[in-house]
Structures are given as C-alpha cells and as structure tokens.
mmCIF file of C-alpha atoms in Angstrom:
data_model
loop_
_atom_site.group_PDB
_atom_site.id
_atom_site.type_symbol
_atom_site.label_atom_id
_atom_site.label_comp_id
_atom_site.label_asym_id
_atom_site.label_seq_id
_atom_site.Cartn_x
_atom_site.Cartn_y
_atom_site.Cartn_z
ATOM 1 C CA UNK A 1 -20.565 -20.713 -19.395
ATOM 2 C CA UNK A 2 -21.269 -19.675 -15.591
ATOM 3 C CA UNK A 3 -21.813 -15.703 -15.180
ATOM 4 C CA UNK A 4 -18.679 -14.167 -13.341
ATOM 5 C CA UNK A 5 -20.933 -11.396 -11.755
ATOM 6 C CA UNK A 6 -23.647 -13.960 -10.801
ATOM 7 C CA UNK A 7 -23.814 -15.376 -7.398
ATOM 8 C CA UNK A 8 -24.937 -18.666 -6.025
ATOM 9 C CA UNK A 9 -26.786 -19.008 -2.852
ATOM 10 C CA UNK A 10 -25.250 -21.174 -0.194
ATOM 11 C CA UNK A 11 -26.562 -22.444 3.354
ATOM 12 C CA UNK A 12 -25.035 -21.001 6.396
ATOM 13 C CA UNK A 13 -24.150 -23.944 8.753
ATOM 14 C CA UNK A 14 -22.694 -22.104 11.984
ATOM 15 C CA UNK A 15 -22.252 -19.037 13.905
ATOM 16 C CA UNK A 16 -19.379 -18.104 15.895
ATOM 17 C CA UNK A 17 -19.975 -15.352 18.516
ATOM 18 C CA UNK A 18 -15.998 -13.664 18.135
ATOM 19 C CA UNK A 19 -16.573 -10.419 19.741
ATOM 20 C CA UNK A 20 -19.904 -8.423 20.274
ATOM 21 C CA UNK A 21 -19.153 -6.768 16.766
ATOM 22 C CA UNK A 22 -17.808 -9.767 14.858
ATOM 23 C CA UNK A 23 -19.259 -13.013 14.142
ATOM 24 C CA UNK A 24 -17.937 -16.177 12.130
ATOM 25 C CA UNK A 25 -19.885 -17.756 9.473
ATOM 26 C CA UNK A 26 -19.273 -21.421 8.351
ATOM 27 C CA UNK A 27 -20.964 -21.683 5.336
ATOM 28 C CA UNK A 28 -21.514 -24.983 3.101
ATOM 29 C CA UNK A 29 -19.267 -24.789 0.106
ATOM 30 C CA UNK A 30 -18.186 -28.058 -1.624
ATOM 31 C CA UNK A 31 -14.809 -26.775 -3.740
ATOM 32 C CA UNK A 32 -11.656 -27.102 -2.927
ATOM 33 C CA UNK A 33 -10.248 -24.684 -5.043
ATOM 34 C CA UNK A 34 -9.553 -21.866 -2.117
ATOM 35 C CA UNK A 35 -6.289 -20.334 -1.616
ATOM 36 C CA UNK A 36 -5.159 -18.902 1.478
ATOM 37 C CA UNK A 37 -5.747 -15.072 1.265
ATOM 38 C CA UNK A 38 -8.170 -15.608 -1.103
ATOM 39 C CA UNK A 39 -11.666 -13.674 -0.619
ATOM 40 C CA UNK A 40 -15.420 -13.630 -1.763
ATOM 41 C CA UNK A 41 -18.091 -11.178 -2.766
ATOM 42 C CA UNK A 42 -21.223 -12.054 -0.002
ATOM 43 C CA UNK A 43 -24.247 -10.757 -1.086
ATOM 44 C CA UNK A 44 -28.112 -10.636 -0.072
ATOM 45 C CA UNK A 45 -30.846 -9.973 -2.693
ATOM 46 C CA UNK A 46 -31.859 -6.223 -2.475
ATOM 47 C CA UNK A 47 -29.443 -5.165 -0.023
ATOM 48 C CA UNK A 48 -26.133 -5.313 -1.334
ATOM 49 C CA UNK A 49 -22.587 -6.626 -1.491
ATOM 50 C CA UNK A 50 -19.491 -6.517 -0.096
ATOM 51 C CA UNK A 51 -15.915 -8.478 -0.118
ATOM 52 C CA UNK A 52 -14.999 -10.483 2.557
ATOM 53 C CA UNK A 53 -11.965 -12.493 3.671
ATOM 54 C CA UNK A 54 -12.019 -16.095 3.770
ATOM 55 C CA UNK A 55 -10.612 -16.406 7.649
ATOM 56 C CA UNK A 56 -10.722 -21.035 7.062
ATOM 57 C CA UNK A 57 -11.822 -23.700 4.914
ATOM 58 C CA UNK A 58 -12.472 -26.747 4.579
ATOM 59 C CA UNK A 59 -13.033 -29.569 1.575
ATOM 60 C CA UNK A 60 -16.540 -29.076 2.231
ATOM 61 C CA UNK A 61 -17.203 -25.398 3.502
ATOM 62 C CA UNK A 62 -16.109 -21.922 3.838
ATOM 63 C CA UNK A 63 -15.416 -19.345 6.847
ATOM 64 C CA UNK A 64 -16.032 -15.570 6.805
ATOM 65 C CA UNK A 65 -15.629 -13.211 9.761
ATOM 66 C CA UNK A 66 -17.588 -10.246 9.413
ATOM 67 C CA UNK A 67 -18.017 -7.005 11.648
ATOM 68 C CA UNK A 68 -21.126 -5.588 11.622
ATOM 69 C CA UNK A 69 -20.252 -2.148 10.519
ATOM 70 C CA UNK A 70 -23.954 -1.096 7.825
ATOM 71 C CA UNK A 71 -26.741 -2.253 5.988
ATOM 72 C CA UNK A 72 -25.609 -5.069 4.361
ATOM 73 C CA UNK A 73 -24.007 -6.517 7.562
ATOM 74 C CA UNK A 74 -26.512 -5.959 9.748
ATOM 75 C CA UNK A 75 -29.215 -8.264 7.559
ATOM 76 C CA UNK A 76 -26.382 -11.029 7.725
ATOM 77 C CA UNK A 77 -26.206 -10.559 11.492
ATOM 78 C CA UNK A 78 -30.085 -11.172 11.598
ATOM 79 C CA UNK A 79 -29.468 -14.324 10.157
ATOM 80 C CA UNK A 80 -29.153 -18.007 11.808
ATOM 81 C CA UNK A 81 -27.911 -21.623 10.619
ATOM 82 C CA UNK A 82 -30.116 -23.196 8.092
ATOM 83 C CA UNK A 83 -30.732 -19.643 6.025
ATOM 84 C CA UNK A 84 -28.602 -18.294 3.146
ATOM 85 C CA UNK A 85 -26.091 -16.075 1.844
ATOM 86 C CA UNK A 86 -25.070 -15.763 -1.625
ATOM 87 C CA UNK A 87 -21.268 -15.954 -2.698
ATOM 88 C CA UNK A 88 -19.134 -15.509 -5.156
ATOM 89 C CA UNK A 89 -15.607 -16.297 -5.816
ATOM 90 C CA UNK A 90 -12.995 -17.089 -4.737
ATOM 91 C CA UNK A 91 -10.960 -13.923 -5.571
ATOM 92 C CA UNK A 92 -7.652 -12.910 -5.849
ATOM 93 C CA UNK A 93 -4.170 -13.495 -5.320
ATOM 94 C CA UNK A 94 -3.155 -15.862 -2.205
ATOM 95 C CA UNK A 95 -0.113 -16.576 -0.203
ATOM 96 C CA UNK A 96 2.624 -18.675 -1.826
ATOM 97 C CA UNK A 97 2.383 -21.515 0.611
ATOM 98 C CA UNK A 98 4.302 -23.696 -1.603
ATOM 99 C CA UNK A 99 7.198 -21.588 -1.553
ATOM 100 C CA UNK A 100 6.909 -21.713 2.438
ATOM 101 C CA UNK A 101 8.273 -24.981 2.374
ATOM 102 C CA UNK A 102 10.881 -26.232 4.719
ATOM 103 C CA UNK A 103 11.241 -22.447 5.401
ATOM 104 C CA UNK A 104 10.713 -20.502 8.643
ATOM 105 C CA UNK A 105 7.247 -18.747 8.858
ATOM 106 C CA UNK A 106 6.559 -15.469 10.248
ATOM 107 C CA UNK A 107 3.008 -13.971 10.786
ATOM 108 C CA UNK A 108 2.434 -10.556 12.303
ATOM 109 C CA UNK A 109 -1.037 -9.057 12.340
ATOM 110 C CA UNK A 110 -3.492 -6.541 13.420
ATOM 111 C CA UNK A 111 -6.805 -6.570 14.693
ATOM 112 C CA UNK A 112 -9.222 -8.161 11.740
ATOM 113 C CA UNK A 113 -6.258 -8.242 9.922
ATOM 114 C CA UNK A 114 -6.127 -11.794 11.676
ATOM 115 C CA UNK A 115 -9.009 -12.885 10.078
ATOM 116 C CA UNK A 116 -7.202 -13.125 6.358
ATOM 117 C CA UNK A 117 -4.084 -14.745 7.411
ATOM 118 C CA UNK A 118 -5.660 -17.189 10.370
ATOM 119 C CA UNK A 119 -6.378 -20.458 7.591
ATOM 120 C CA UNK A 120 -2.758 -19.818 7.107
ATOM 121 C CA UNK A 121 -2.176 -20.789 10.604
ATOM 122 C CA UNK A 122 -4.782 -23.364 10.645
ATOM 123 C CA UNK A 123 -2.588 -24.751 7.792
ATOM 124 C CA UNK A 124 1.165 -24.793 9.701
ATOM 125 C CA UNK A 125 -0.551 -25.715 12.548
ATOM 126 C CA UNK A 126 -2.205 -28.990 10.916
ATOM 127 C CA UNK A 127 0.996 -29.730 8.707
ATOM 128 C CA UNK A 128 4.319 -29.053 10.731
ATOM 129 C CA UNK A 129 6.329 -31.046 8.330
ATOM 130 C CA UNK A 130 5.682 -28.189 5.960
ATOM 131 C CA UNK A 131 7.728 -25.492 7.681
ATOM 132 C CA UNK A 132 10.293 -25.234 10.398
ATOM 133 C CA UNK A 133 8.297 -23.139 12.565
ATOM 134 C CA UNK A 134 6.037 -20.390 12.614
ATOM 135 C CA UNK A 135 6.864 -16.914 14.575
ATOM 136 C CA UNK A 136 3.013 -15.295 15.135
ATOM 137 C CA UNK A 137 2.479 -12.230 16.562
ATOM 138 C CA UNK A 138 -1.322 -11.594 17.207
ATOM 139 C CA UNK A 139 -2.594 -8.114 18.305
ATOM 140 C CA UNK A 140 -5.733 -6.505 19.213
ATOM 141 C CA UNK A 141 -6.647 -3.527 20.001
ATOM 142 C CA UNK A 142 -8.165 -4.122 23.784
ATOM 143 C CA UNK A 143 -9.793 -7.743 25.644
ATOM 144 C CA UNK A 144 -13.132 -6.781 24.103
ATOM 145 C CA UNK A 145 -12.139 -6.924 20.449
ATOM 146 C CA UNK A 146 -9.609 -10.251 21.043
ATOM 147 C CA UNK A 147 -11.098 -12.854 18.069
ATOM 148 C CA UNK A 148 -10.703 -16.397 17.349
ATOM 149 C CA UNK A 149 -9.954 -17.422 20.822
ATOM 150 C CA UNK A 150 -9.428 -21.245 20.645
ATOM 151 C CA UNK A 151 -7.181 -21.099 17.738
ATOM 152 C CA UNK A 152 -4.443 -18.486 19.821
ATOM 153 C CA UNK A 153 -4.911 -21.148 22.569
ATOM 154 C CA UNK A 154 -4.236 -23.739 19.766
ATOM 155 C CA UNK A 155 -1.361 -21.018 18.094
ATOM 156 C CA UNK A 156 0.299 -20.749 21.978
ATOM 157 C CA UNK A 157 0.495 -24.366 23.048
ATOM 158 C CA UNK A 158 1.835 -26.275 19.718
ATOM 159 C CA UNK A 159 5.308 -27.310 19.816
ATOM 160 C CA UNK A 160 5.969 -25.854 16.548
ATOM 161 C CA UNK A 161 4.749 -22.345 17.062
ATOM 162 C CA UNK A 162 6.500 -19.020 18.857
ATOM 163 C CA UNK A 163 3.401 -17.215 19.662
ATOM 164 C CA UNK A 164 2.984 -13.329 21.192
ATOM 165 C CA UNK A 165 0.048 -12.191 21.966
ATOM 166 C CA UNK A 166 -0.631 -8.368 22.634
ATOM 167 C CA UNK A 167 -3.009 -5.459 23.590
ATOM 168 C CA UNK A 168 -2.914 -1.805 22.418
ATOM 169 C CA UNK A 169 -4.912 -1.098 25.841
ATOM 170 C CA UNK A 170 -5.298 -2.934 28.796
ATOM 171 C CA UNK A 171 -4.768 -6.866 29.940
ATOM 172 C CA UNK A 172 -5.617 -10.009 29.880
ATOM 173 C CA UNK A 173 -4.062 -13.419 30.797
ATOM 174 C CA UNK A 174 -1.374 -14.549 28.273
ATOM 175 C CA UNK A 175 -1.364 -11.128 26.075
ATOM 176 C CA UNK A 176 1.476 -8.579 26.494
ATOM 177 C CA UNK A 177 0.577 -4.711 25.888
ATOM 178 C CA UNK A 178 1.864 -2.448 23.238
ATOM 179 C CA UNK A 179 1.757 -2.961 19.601
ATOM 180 C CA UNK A 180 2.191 -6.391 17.762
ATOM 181 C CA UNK A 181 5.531 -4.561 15.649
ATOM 182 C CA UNK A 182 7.036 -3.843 19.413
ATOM 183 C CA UNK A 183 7.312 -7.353 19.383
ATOM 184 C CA UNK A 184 9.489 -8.096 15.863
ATOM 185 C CA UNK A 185 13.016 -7.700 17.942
ATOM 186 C CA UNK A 186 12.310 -11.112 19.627
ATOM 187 C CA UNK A 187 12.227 -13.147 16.195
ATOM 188 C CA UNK A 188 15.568 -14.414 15.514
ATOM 189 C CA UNK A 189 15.806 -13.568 12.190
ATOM 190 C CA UNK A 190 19.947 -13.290 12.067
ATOM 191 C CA UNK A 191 19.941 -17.194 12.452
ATOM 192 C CA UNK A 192 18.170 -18.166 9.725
ATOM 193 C CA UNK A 193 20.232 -17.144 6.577
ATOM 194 C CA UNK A 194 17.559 -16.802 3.712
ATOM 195 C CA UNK A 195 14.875 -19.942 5.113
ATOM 196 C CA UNK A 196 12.040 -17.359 5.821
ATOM 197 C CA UNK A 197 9.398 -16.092 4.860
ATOM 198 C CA UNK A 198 7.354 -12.943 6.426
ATOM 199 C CA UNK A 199 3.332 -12.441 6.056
ATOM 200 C CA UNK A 200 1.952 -9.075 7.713
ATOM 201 C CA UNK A 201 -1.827 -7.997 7.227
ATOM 202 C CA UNK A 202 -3.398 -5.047 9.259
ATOM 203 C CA UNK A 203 -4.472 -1.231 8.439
ATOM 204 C CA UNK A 204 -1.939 0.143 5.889
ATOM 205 C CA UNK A 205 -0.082 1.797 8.270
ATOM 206 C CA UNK A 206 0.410 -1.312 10.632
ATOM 207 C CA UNK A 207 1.749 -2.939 7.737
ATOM 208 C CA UNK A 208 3.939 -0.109 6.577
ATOM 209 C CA UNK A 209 6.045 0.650 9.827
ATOM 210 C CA UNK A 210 6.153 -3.424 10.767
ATOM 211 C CA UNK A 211 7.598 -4.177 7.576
ATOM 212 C CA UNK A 212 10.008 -1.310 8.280
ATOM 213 C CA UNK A 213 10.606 -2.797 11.934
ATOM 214 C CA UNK A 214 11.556 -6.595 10.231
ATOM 215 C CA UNK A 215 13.770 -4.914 7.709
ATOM 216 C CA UNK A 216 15.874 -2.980 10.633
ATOM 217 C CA UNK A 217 16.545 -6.456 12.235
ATOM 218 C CA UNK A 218 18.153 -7.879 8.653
ATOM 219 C CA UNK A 219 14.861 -8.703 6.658
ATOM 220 C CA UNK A 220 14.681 -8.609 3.205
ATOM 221 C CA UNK A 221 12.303 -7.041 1.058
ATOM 222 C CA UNK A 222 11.600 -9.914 -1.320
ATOM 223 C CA UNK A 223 10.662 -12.189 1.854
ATOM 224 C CA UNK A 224 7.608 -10.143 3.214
ATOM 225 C CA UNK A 225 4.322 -10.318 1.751
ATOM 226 C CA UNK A 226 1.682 -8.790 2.934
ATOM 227 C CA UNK A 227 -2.474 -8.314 1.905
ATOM 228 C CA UNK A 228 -4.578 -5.435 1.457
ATOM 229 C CA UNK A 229 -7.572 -4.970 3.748
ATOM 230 C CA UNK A 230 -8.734 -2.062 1.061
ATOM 231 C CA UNK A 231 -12.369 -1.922 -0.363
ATOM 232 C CA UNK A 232 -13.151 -3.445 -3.266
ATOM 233 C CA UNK A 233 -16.223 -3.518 -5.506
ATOM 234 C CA UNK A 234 -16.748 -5.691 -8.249
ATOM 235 C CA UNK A 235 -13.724 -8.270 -7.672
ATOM 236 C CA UNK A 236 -13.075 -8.577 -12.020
ATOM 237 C CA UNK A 237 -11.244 -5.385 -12.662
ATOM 238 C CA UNK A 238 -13.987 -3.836 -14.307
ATOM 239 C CA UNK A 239 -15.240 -0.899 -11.961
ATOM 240 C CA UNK A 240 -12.150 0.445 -11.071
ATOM 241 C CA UNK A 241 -13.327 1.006 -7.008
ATOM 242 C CA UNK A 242 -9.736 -1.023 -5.685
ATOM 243 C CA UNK A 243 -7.401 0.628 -8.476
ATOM 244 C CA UNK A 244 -4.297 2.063 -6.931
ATOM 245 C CA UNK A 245 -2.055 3.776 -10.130
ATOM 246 C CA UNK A 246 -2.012 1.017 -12.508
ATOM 247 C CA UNK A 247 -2.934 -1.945 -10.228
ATOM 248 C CA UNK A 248 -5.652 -3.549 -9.649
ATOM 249 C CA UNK A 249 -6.066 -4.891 -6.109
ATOM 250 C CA UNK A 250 -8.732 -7.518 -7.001
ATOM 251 C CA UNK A 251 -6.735 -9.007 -9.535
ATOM 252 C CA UNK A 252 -3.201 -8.842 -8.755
ATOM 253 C CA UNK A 253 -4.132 -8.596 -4.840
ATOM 254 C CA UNK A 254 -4.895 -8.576 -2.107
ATOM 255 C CA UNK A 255 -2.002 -10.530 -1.483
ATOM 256 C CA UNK A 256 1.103 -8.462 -2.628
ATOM 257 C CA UNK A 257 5.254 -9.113 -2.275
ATOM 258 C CA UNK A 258 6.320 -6.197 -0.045
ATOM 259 C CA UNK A 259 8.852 -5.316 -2.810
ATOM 260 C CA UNK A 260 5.354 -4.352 -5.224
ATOM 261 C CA UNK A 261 3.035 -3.390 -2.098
ATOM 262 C CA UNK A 262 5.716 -0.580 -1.171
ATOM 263 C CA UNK A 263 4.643 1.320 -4.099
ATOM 264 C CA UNK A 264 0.523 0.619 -3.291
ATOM 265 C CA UNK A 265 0.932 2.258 0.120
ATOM 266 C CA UNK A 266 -1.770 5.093 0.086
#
C-alpha cells in the first residue's frame, strides 16, 4: 500500500517568469486523476513543505504557481528544468464541473487567487460546448503583480468569454481600475433564470463582500462556490493546522458551496 505522507520526486520541465515574485512550474506528472481546485503538498528534502494550488494540467503533467514568500520557496526558485521537486497529492475537494454543464459560468477572482481557478478557464475555454458562456472577472492588485498573461489575452478574445480585467492601482492597456467585485453589476444575471453557476477565490474578505455583491443583483446562495486560499499542513486531517470549528479544510475543502463557506469565514 503507497504511504499517504510519503512523497514522490518528480522532474520539473518548465519555468514561467509570471511576475518578479511568482513563477510557474510545469512539472512531469503522468495521472490524470486531477480535479480542478484540487492542490498538492511540494516538498524539498530538509527544507520543508508547503500546499500549493494546481493553477493547469495536463494528461501528462502538472502546473503550480508559486510566490516566493520563505525558505522553502526560495530553494524552489533556485531551481531550473531538468531538477526535482517532490509532490504529493492531489488534495481536496474540486469544482463541480459536471454540474456546470449547459449552464452559464461565472469566475471572479483576486490576485493569486487566479492561480486556483485559471485550469478552470483553461477548461471552458478548450470545451465551449460545455457551458453557455463564461463571465470572468480578473483582478490584480497593480501592472507589476498582473499573472498569466497569455491566457487573459486568450480569456479576452474567445467568442465565448465576457472578460474584465482590473487594477486596484494604476493602468495598463485592456484593464479597468477599481476592484474586480466593482465589476459584478455588469453580469446579467436577471436573464438567466437558475442556468448559472458562480466560482469566486481571493483573500477571505474578497470573497466575502463579492459574494455579497452577486447576491444583491439576484444570486443565490446555493450557486456560488468558492475555495479557500488558507494554510494547510498535513493535507489528511490529521494535524489539525486548516481546522475551522468542525471542518476540515483539507478534506472537505478548499473548494466549498458558499451556503457551507459562509459559516468558515474567519
């Protein structure tokens, strides 16, 4: 029987340059077993562990966009195609893609908070006939910290996607300032009965006051989901780092229903 707590070392094919903090690693990883929202613990012998977001996959590899923000990051930032990095997973509770279907897709998010919900995308983008449309709202917090910039451009010119781009501070071509919720009165949510579905994913309070701003305009609770960004440790409910009251985030997360996340807001 494999070891749960035991990771396996796989080899780092690419590096993405996003932003001068935040790089994206595509890593060989032959399973195609990943959710969307899904994440893994990435680990490097005698320096630690952390859990990181899958931000794409593929049949044959994984992505993971990670800030260097401490020790264990900045090792992995010394690192180049060819070496390793040791994974485990995946973890945790994804999106419900398959109850997307034929439905009207919204995606609002927040600075990394991209980064969990942009294989999503990837996904509508690559298979239109499995939605009506998708309504994205993308923002950052200034130019500098903008990431994945070929898939907006990708997001902005398919037929099938309403996409808004924004800035907390300052411009740049094709992004409008203020926050991404500022934004929520332009989706047309009155027109589309009950065929919708809402993902938001940002800093706890991003996601608390946009899911507030859908719900003004007619949204209902039981149509938002949204995932937690929060730290966890161990990723098997065992150390008890992620537990919020009764829940644990690991297990029955990240990705949460709005109508159980409400309760989770801390």
């Amino acid at each position: 029987m494999n070891n749960p707590w035991l990771p396996e070392k796989h080899r780092i094919l690419d590096i993405i340059e996003e932003t001068d903090l935040e790089s994206t690693f595509v890593v060989e990883f032959p399973n195609a077993s990943i959710r969307h929202g899904q994440f893994f613990e990435i680990s490097l012998p005698k320096i630690g562990e952390a859990p990181i977001s899958v931000s794409s996959f593929t049949d044959s590899t994984v992505e993971f966009t990670i800030r260097r923000v401490g020790k264990l990051t900045n090792v992995i930032f010394d690192l180049a195609p060819g070496d390793d990095l040791y994974i485990r997973g995946p973890y945790g509770n994804g999106f419900p893609l398959e109850s997307f279907k034929n439905k009207h897709v919204v995606v609002i998010a927040g600075g990394t908070g991209v980064a969990p919900v942009r294989s999503t995308l990837k996904h509508f983008l690559h298979h239109p006939q499995d939605c009506k449309d998708v309504y994205t709202i993308a923002g950052f917090r200034d130019p500098s910290h903008t990431l994945f910039e070929n898939d907006l451009k990708a997001f902005v010119n398919a037929p099938h996607f309403h996409t808004t781009l924004t800035l907390d501070n300052g411009q740049k071509e094709g992004f409008k300032e203020g926050f991404a919720m500022n934004y929520v009165k332009d989706i047309p949510f009155q027109e589309w009965g009950e065929d919708y579905a809402v993902i938001i994913v940002g800093p706890p309070v991003m996601m608390k006051f946009t899911a507030q701003e859908c719900m003004k305009y007619g949204v209902q609770e039981e149509h938002i989901y949204v995932s937690f960004e929060r730290k966890m440790s161990c990723a098997l409910g065992k150390c008890g780092h992620c537990k919020i009251n009764e829940t644990y985030v690991c297990l029955e997360g990240p990705v949460f229903p709005y109508t159980k996340a409400k309760t989770l807001m801390d």
